[in-house]
Amino acid sequence: MNQLIKNVKIILKDQILLDNRLLVQDGKISAITNENVDIADCMVIDGRGLYLSPGFIDVHNHGNSGFDTMDATINALEVIASFHMKTGVTGFLATTMTASCDATVRAIENAVEYSTTADSPASQMLGMYLEGPYFSIKKKGAQSEKYITGIHLDELKNYVRRGKGLVRIVALAPELERSKEAITLLIDHGITVSAGHSYATYEQMMNGIENGISEATHMFNGMRSFDHREPGIVGACLLDDRVTCEMICDGIHLHPAAMQIIMKMKGKEKVVLISDSIKANGMPDGVYDYMGTKVSIKNNEVRLLDGTLAGSTLSLDRAVRNLVEMTGIDLPTAVRMASLNPARQIGLSETKGSIEIGKDADIILFDENINVKRTIIKGVTVYEESL
């Protein structure tokens, strides 16, 4: 059925259109207008003055609601996807973490199966993000040291093959031996390569960028620190325009000034908001088992028992709100960093990520405080807040 969404403030890439209407036909955006539209067999949705935004795309999140991608079950991905749609995330990448080869393969194969069977109204799984196991022990963060390893090309080829086109991003440490071969392999398969959990020097990271790395995993976190005599991976990622930086905007992983530094250096097109959410998201404070390791949740902070940060309980609606409130950035730019920029990083910006004619009608309506009121995916309402 065709849909007309009226009485909304439409967030475009660089501006907000006040009191406009958006027409959806066959799951696609077909018109943006401030004129009355009279189309037969058209359902009218009154947006009640809310913002109409492209749906958010969370390319780096592990789970929520007590479930994780590494659970490797269809039910886990169903629950994760259902949570996402309530927070305005219309698409996400199921993200792995450093684990055994067998556990990683199970997670990949489960995601492939889910992608062919999912039919419940929920956020779309747009692919996978492999976070590990090719990392630096020195910057492992909450990644399991037991399974961190050097790069094994045959193993990586196996992950890509079993992913059947679903693997969209792979994070690795560029200073490792055979990183050049791994980066080339991934790029040849159309996969974005991100530098993460790395102790790379400036020179090592620049070599990685020259080889094809184009993303930085949760910028400033899990990285060799900046030094004026050795700028390291941080300096290289901030200076080189080929690199897009992920940001966790929960006010815990990054000070607002650090967020501003990233945005000032990278501009509006080279920043991607991520949640790095783990299964503890949506759960009460307490101590939980996470992949065999105890993590503590208190006041929205997730930490190992030794105090190391271990992912987050963030969602992208709150990330957008935090970015606006903590840095003063304008709303269209904050939304862009949670929608169009991530869509571009996974090769889907031609069909998703912005309010443009011909793109998928992946749309959310939210209020002044970025509280999501309705989520629409390909023209179908999958979530509506109860009045």
Tab-separated table of C-alpha atoms in Angstrom:
chain	number	residue	atom	x	y	z
A	1	MET	CA	0.000	0.000	0.000
A	2	ASN	CA	1.181	3.530	-0.768
A	3	GLN	CA	1.778	5.771	2.237
A	4	LEU	CA	1.805	9.496	2.715
A	5	ILE	CA	3.546	10.750	5.836
A	6	LYS	CA	2.474	14.317	6.523
A	7	ASN	CA	3.153	16.994	9.128
A	8	VAL	CA	6.810	16.091	9.625
A	9	LYS	CA	10.185	17.839	9.726
A	10	ILE	CA	12.259	15.939	7.176
A	11	ILE	CA	15.978	15.544	7.920
A	12	LEU	CA	18.011	15.586	4.730
A	13	LYS	CA	21.785	15.284	4.451
A	14	ASP	CA	22.447	18.932	5.251
A	15	GLN	CA	19.137	20.569	6.152
A	16	ILE	CA	15.700	20.101	7.722
A	17	LEU	CA	12.546	20.666	5.671
A	18	LEU	CA	9.750	21.977	7.885
A	19	ASP	CA	6.108	20.883	7.606
A	20	ASN	CA	6.640	18.595	4.623
A	21	ARG	CA	5.190	15.389	3.254
A	22	LEU	CA	6.893	12.205	2.153
A	23	LEU	CA	5.324	9.696	-0.235
A	24	VAL	CA	6.242	6.012	-0.109
A	25	GLN	CA	5.360	3.679	-2.967
A	26	ASP	CA	6.298	-0.003	-3.181
A	27	GLY	CA	8.690	0.330	-0.268
A	28	LYS	CA	10.628	3.201	-1.861
A	29	ILE	CA	10.669	6.953	-1.285
A	30	SER	CA	8.881	8.417	-4.304
A	31	ALA	CA	8.314	12.080	-3.444
A	32	ILE	CA	9.202	14.824	-0.969
A	33	THR	CA	6.831	17.762	-1.152
A	34	ASN	CA	5.171	20.599	0.751
A	35	GLU	CA	2.082	20.371	-1.439
A	36	ASN	CA	-1.092	18.369	-0.908
A	37	VAL	CA	-0.920	14.922	-2.476
A	38	ASP	CA	-4.017	12.992	-3.527
A	39	ILE	CA	-3.237	9.395	-4.472
A	40	ALA	CA	-5.698	6.518	-4.581
A	41	ASP	CA	-5.192	3.625	-2.176
A	42	CYS	CA	-2.863	5.688	-0.011
A	43	MET	CA	-2.620	5.355	3.756
A	44	VAL	CA	-2.027	8.689	5.456
A	45	ILE	CA	0.228	8.850	8.531
A	46	ASP	CA	0.106	12.024	10.606
A	47	GLY	CA	3.644	12.673	11.839
A	48	ARG	CA	2.360	15.087	14.530
A	49	GLY	CA	5.239	17.500	13.948
A	50	LEU	CA	7.915	14.864	14.619
A	51	TYR	CA	11.243	14.644	12.850
A	52	LEU	CA	11.363	12.215	9.921
A	53	SER	CA	14.835	10.755	9.582
A	54	PRO	CA	16.597	8.018	7.653
A	55	GLY	CA	16.800	4.903	9.772
A	56	PHE	CA	20.010	4.442	11.722
A	57	ILE	CA	22.521	1.770	10.685
A	58	ASP	CA	24.628	0.251	13.472
A	59	VAL	CA	27.599	-1.388	11.795
A	60	HIS	CA	29.387	-2.371	15.021
A	61	ASN	CA	27.303	-4.015	17.739
A	62	HIS	CA	27.564	-7.423	19.347
A	63	GLY	CA	24.149	-7.868	20.901
A	64	ASN	CA	21.591	-6.785	23.449
A	65	SER	CA	18.805	-8.091	25.685
A	66	GLY	CA	20.959	-10.940	26.986
A	67	PHE	CA	21.847	-12.238	23.502
A	68	ASP	CA	24.989	-12.033	21.376
A	69	THR	CA	25.994	-12.743	17.790
A	70	MET	CA	28.400	-15.370	19.154
A	71	ASP	CA	25.456	-17.314	20.611
A	72	ALA	CA	25.069	-18.534	17.028
A	73	THR	CA	21.325	-19.118	17.251
A	74	ILE	CA	18.469	-17.837	15.124
A	75	ASN	CA	16.611	-16.779	18.268
A	76	ALA	CA	19.531	-14.620	19.393
A	77	LEU	CA	19.550	-12.655	16.129
A	78	GLU	CA	15.762	-12.335	16.203
A	79	VAL	CA	15.849	-10.805	19.694
A	80	ILE	CA	18.756	-8.526	18.786
A	81	ALA	CA	16.954	-7.309	15.651
A	82	SER	CA	13.725	-6.716	17.571
A	83	PHE	CA	15.528	-4.510	20.101
A	84	HIS	CA	17.195	-2.515	17.340
A	85	MET	CA	13.955	-1.504	15.648
A	86	LYS	CA	12.748	0.154	18.865
A	87	THR	CA	15.831	2.377	18.944
A	88	GLY	CA	15.540	3.550	15.346
A	89	VAL	CA	18.093	1.114	13.913
A	90	THR	CA	16.654	-0.134	10.630
A	91	GLY	CA	19.798	-2.040	9.677
A	92	PHE	CA	22.752	-3.548	11.551
A	93	LEU	CA	25.811	-5.736	11.165
A	94	ALA	CA	25.956	-8.772	13.421
A	95	THR	CA	29.375	-8.393	15.026
A	96	THR	CA	31.643	-11.188	16.210
A	97	MET	CA	34.424	-10.970	18.759
A	98	THR	CA	37.728	-12.782	19.202
A	99	ALA	CA	36.939	-16.466	19.744
A	100	SER	CA	37.974	-19.885	18.508
A	101	CYS	CA	37.829	-20.614	14.793
A	102	ASP	CA	34.971	-23.071	15.359
A	103	ALA	CA	32.927	-20.539	17.356
A	104	THR	CA	33.465	-17.869	14.716
A	105	VAL	CA	32.429	-20.211	11.915
A	106	ARG	CA	29.265	-21.156	13.821
A	107	ALA	CA	28.385	-17.480	14.241
A	108	ILE	CA	28.976	-16.787	10.548
A	109	GLU	CA	26.978	-19.794	9.355
A	110	ASN	CA	24.133	-18.931	11.728
A	111	ALA	CA	24.003	-15.387	10.349
A	112	VAL	CA	23.889	-16.757	6.800
A	113	GLU	CA	20.992	-19.016	7.752
A	114	TYR	CA	19.194	-16.150	9.498
A	115	SER	CA	19.596	-13.942	6.433
A	116	THR	CA	17.670	-16.474	4.344
A	117	THR	CA	14.918	-17.210	6.866
A	118	ALA	CA	14.214	-13.970	8.789
A	119	ASP	CA	10.625	-12.889	8.186
A	120	SER	CA	9.553	-11.245	11.443
A	121	PRO	CA	9.053	-7.449	11.540
A	122	ALA	CA	12.413	-6.234	12.861
A	123	SER	CA	15.590	-4.409	11.959
A	124	GLN	CA	17.399	-5.773	8.897
A	125	MET	CA	20.650	-7.657	9.375
A	126	LEU	CA	22.682	-6.143	6.554
A	127	GLY	CA	25.745	-8.317	7.026
A	128	MET	CA	28.520	-9.086	9.477
A	129	TYR	CA	31.450	-7.309	11.116
A	130	LEU	CA	34.308	-9.607	12.149
A	131	GLU	CA	36.102	-8.047	15.118
A	132	GLY	CA	39.173	-10.210	15.551
A	133	PRO	CA	41.043	-12.441	16.141
A	134	TYR	CA	43.972	-10.721	14.379
A	135	PHE	CA	44.833	-8.162	17.044
A	136	SER	CA	47.622	-6.891	19.292
A	137	ILE	CA	47.780	-8.396	22.768
A	138	LYS	CA	48.906	-4.989	24.060
A	139	LYS	CA	45.595	-3.405	23.014
A	140	LYS	CA	43.246	-6.339	23.424
A	141	GLY	CA	40.741	-4.476	25.606
A	142	ALA	CA	37.986	-6.954	26.436
A	143	GLN	CA	38.944	-9.293	23.565
A	144	SER	CA	39.982	-12.751	24.745
A	145	GLU	CA	43.768	-13.043	24.866
A	146	LYS	CA	43.380	-16.819	24.608
A	147	TYR	CA	42.202	-16.553	21.009
A	148	ILE	CA	44.122	-13.514	19.721
A	149	THR	CA	46.427	-14.724	16.984
A	150	GLY	CA	48.566	-13.724	14.049
A	151	ILE	CA	46.986	-13.572	10.622
A	152	HIS	CA	46.219	-16.958	9.049
A	153	LEU	CA	45.215	-16.362	5.448
A	154	ASP	CA	43.583	-19.755	4.942
A	155	GLU	CA	41.462	-19.204	8.049
A	156	LEU	CA	40.447	-15.740	6.850
A	157	LYS	CA	39.577	-17.106	3.412
A	158	ASN	CA	37.390	-19.691	5.118
A	159	TYR	CA	35.511	-16.998	7.072
A	160	VAL	CA	34.902	-15.022	3.892
A	161	ARG	CA	33.809	-18.094	1.946
A	162	ARG	CA	31.399	-19.260	4.633
A	163	GLY	CA	29.993	-15.745	4.909
A	164	LYS	CA	28.625	-15.991	1.343
A	165	GLY	CA	28.857	-12.259	0.788
A	166	LEU	CA	27.592	-11.258	4.252
A	167	VAL	CA	30.966	-10.191	5.669
A	168	ARG	CA	31.024	-6.404	5.230
A	169	ILE	CA	33.800	-5.235	7.594
A	170	VAL	CA	36.820	-6.968	9.134
A	171	ALA	CA	38.914	-5.362	11.882
A	172	LEU	CA	42.581	-6.266	12.274
A	173	ALA	CA	45.855	-4.822	13.566
A	174	PRO	CA	47.872	-3.506	10.604
A	175	GLU	CA	51.259	-4.119	12.245
A	176	LEU	CA	50.832	-7.898	12.078
A	177	GLU	CA	52.747	-10.004	9.577
A	178	ARG	CA	50.757	-10.809	6.424
A	179	SER	CA	48.435	-7.857	7.029
A	180	LYS	CA	49.048	-6.609	3.484
A	181	GLU	CA	47.980	-9.952	2.024
A	182	ALA	CA	44.935	-10.058	4.312
A	183	ILE	CA	43.875	-6.520	3.390
A	184	THR	CA	44.223	-7.296	-0.326
A	185	LEU	CA	42.191	-10.481	0.068
A	186	LEU	CA	39.381	-8.639	1.842
A	187	ILE	CA	39.276	-5.701	-0.544
A	188	ASP	CA	39.145	-8.095	-3.498
A	189	HIS	CA	35.916	-9.419	-1.959
A	190	GLY	CA	34.469	-5.926	-1.520
A	191	ILE	CA	35.007	-5.965	2.261
A	192	THR	CA	35.912	-2.821	4.224
A	193	VAL	CA	39.063	-3.252	6.334
A	194	SER	CA	39.226	-1.473	9.689
A	195	ALA	CA	42.244	-0.978	11.943
A	196	GLY	CA	41.498	-1.963	15.512
A	197	HIS	CA	42.944	-3.261	18.781
A	198	SER	CA	46.308	-2.181	17.444
A	199	TYR	CA	49.662	-0.977	18.765
A	200	ALA	CA	50.702	0.230	15.320
A	201	THR	CA	53.220	3.007	14.898
A	202	TYR	CA	52.414	5.907	12.592
A	203	GLU	CA	54.485	4.301	9.824
A	204	GLN	CA	52.822	0.901	10.248
A	205	MET	CA	49.350	2.441	10.116
A	206	MET	CA	50.227	4.540	7.063
A	207	ASN	CA	51.405	1.362	5.345
A	208	GLY	CA	48.069	-0.201	6.240
A	209	ILE	CA	46.198	2.748	4.739
A	210	GLU	CA	48.286	2.541	1.573
A	211	ASN	CA	47.380	-1.153	1.403
A	212	GLY	CA	43.670	-0.339	1.635
A	213	ILE	CA	42.557	0.141	5.249
A	214	SER	CA	39.728	2.694	5.233
A	215	GLU	CA	38.227	2.569	8.739
A	216	ALA	CA	39.310	2.920	12.368
A	217	THR	CA	37.590	0.703	14.930
A	218	HIS	CA	36.117	2.653	17.906
A	219	MET	CA	38.526	5.573	17.512
A	220	PHE	CA	40.935	6.219	20.430
A	221	ASN	CA	39.813	2.981	22.134
A	222	GLY	CA	41.915	-0.171	21.728
A	223	MET	CA	44.710	1.857	20.121
A	224	ARG	CA	48.267	2.916	20.820
A	225	SER	CA	48.010	6.374	22.405
A	226	PHE	CA	49.064	9.512	20.536
A	227	ASP	CA	52.525	10.863	21.331
A	228	HIS	CA	54.109	13.952	19.848
A	229	ARG	CA	57.206	11.970	18.865
A	230	GLU	CA	55.295	8.868	17.750
A	231	PRO	CA	51.780	9.870	16.550
A	232	GLY	CA	50.955	6.204	16.098
A	233	ILE	CA	47.733	4.806	14.714
A	234	VAL	CA	45.726	7.702	16.189
A	235	GLY	CA	47.730	10.341	14.339
A	236	ALA	CA	47.556	8.454	11.048
A	237	CYS	CA	43.801	7.875	11.250
A	238	LEU	CA	43.034	11.487	12.115
A	239	LEU	CA	45.269	12.960	9.410
A	240	ASP	CA	44.530	10.704	6.449
A	241	ASP	CA	41.342	11.516	4.551
A	242	ARG	CA	41.006	7.928	3.358
A	243	VAL	CA	40.097	6.747	6.862
A	244	THR	CA	36.606	6.886	8.365
A	245	CYS	CA	36.535	6.841	12.175
A	246	GLU	CA	34.012	4.958	14.298
A	247	MET	CA	32.874	6.795	17.456
A	248	ILE	CA	31.180	5.458	20.589
A	249	CYS	CA	29.294	8.517	21.836
A	250	ASP	CA	28.235	7.394	25.296
A	251	GLY	CA	30.296	9.960	27.206
A	252	ILE	CA	32.292	7.077	28.686
A	253	HIS	CA	34.512	5.843	25.872
A	254	LEU	CA	35.150	9.387	24.629
A	255	HIS	CA	35.260	12.771	26.319
A	256	PRO	CA	33.178	15.339	24.392
A	257	ALA	CA	36.404	17.150	23.484
A	258	ALA	CA	37.725	13.934	21.911
A	259	MET	CA	34.502	13.677	19.885
A	260	GLN	CA	35.019	17.247	18.701
A	261	ILE	CA	38.633	16.553	17.746
A	262	ILE	CA	37.545	13.598	15.621
A	263	MET	CA	34.802	15.585	13.897
A	264	LYS	CA	37.021	18.612	13.335
A	265	MET	CA	39.734	16.465	11.780
A	266	LYS	CA	37.511	14.126	9.769
A	267	GLY	CA	34.571	16.299	8.730
A	268	LYS	CA	30.924	15.318	8.403
A	269	GLU	CA	31.495	12.511	5.874
A	270	LYS	CA	34.243	10.530	7.610
A	271	VAL	CA	32.693	9.737	11.000
A	272	VAL	CA	30.440	6.756	11.785
A	273	LEU	CA	28.515	6.451	15.028
A	274	ILE	CA	28.520	2.940	16.472
A	275	SER	CA	27.137	1.464	19.668
A	276	ASP	CA	29.627	-1.393	20.265
A	277	SER	CA	26.696	-2.698	22.299
A	278	ILE	CA	27.019	-6.076	24.017
A	279	LYS	CA	24.403	-8.485	25.362
A	280	ALA	CA	24.191	-6.467	28.593
A	281	ASN	CA	22.411	-3.662	26.716
A	282	GLY	CA	18.834	-3.484	27.951
A	283	MET	CA	19.670	-5.449	31.109
A	284	PRO	CA	19.665	-4.193	34.720
A	285	ASP	CA	22.865	-3.377	36.610
A	286	GLY	CA	24.701	-6.456	37.789
A	287	VAL	CA	27.457	-8.938	36.953
A	288	TYR	CA	27.070	-11.068	33.842
A	289	ASP	CA	28.954	-13.789	32.020
A	290	TYR	CA	30.197	-12.611	28.639
A	291	MET	CA	31.913	-15.251	26.513
A	292	GLY	CA	33.276	-16.893	29.657
A	293	THR	CA	34.376	-13.597	31.216
A	294	LYS	CA	32.616	-11.710	34.013
A	295	VAL	CA	31.493	-8.179	33.188
A	296	SER	CA	29.917	-5.627	35.488
A	297	ILE	CA	27.205	-3.129	34.490
A	298	LYS	CA	26.782	-0.018	36.592
A	299	ASN	CA	25.399	3.372	35.538
A	300	ASN	CA	25.506	2.368	31.855
A	301	GLU	CA	29.184	1.403	32.059
A	302	VAL	CA	30.244	-2.135	31.089
A	303	ARG	CA	33.604	-3.203	32.463
A	304	LEU	CA	35.628	-6.306	33.143
A	305	LEU	CA	36.176	-6.894	36.829
A	306	ASP	CA	39.651	-5.319	36.478
A	307	GLY	CA	38.033	-2.081	35.276
A	308	THR	CA	38.673	-2.458	31.524
A	309	LEU	CA	35.836	-1.141	29.355
A	310	ALA	CA	34.013	-4.020	27.651
A	311	GLY	CA	31.728	-2.649	24.971
A	312	SER	CA	28.722	-0.553	25.899
A	313	THR	CA	25.023	-0.410	26.654
A	314	LEU	CA	24.581	2.360	24.091
A	315	SER	CA	22.013	2.508	21.289
A	316	LEU	CA	22.221	4.778	18.255
A	317	ASP	CA	19.246	6.923	19.198
A	318	ARG	CA	21.095	7.856	22.395
A	319	ALA	CA	24.363	8.215	20.494
A	320	VAL	CA	22.793	10.822	18.208
A	321	ARG	CA	21.258	12.629	21.182
A	322	ASN	CA	24.556	12.569	23.088
A	323	LEU	CA	26.513	13.882	20.129
A	324	VAL	CA	24.155	16.829	19.705
A	325	GLU	CA	23.982	17.624	23.425
A	326	MET	CA	27.668	17.069	24.225
A	327	THR	CA	29.241	18.788	21.224
A	328	GLY	CA	26.599	21.175	19.853
A	329	ILE	CA	26.772	19.634	16.381
A	330	ASP	CA	23.697	20.173	14.210
A	331	LEU	CA	21.075	17.423	14.002
A	332	PRO	CA	21.381	16.666	10.248
A	333	THR	CA	25.114	16.022	10.645
A	334	ALA	CA	24.618	13.802	13.694
A	335	VAL	CA	21.942	11.827	11.835
A	336	ARG	CA	24.193	11.519	8.792
A	337	MET	CA	26.879	9.948	10.985
A	338	ALA	CA	24.379	7.308	12.092
A	339	SER	CA	22.836	6.617	8.679
A	340	LEU	CA	24.429	7.658	5.379
A	341	ASN	CA	28.051	7.354	6.506
A	342	PRO	CA	27.695	3.786	7.791
A	343	ALA	CA	25.682	2.867	4.683
A	344	ARG	CA	28.597	4.059	2.565
A	345	GLN	CA	31.113	2.024	4.597
A	346	ILE	CA	29.232	-1.185	3.812
A	347	GLY	CA	28.512	-0.382	0.182
A	348	LEU	CA	24.783	0.319	0.542
A	349	SER	CA	24.601	4.103	0.191
A	350	GLU	CA	22.892	3.853	-3.200
A	351	THR	CA	19.785	2.356	-1.594
A	352	LYS	CA	19.953	3.280	2.103
A	353	GLY	CA	21.107	5.921	4.558
A	354	SER	CA	19.320	9.107	3.494
A	355	ILE	CA	15.931	10.529	2.600
A	356	GLU	CA	16.175	10.629	-1.185
A	357	ILE	CA	13.801	9.698	-3.982
A	358	GLY	CA	14.334	6.120	-5.124
A	359	LYS	CA	15.951	4.897	-1.906
A	360	ASP	CA	14.469	2.264	0.406
A	361	ALA	CA	11.833	3.704	2.719
A	362	ASP	CA	13.820	2.906	5.875
A	363	ILE	CA	12.444	5.732	7.995
A	364	ILE	CA	12.101	6.692	11.640
A	365	LEU	CA	10.048	9.348	13.392
A	366	PHE	CA	11.399	10.852	16.605
A	367	ASP	CA	10.780	13.811	18.886
A	368	GLU	CA	13.013	16.713	19.958
A	369	ASN	CA	14.871	14.427	22.392
A	370	ILE	CA	15.488	11.718	19.770
A	371	ASN	CA	12.895	9.431	21.360
A	372	VAL	CA	11.855	7.052	18.576
A	373	LYS	CA	8.096	6.960	18.006
A	374	ARG	CA	7.829	4.927	14.801
A	375	THR	CA	10.155	2.745	12.730
A	376	ILE	CA	9.395	1.960	9.086
A	377	ILE	CA	11.433	-0.524	7.042
A	378	LYS	CA	10.934	-0.679	3.288
A	379	GLY	CA	7.602	1.060	3.735
A	380	VAL	CA	6.319	-1.247	6.484
A	381	THR	CA	5.821	-0.001	10.031
A	382	VAL	CA	7.643	-2.467	12.283
A	383	TYR	CA	7.469	-0.461	15.499
A	384	GLU	CA	5.153	2.201	16.860
A	385	GLU	CA	5.337	3.527	20.390
A	386	SER	CA	2.142	2.965	22.331
A	387	LEU	CA	0.352	6.175	23.181
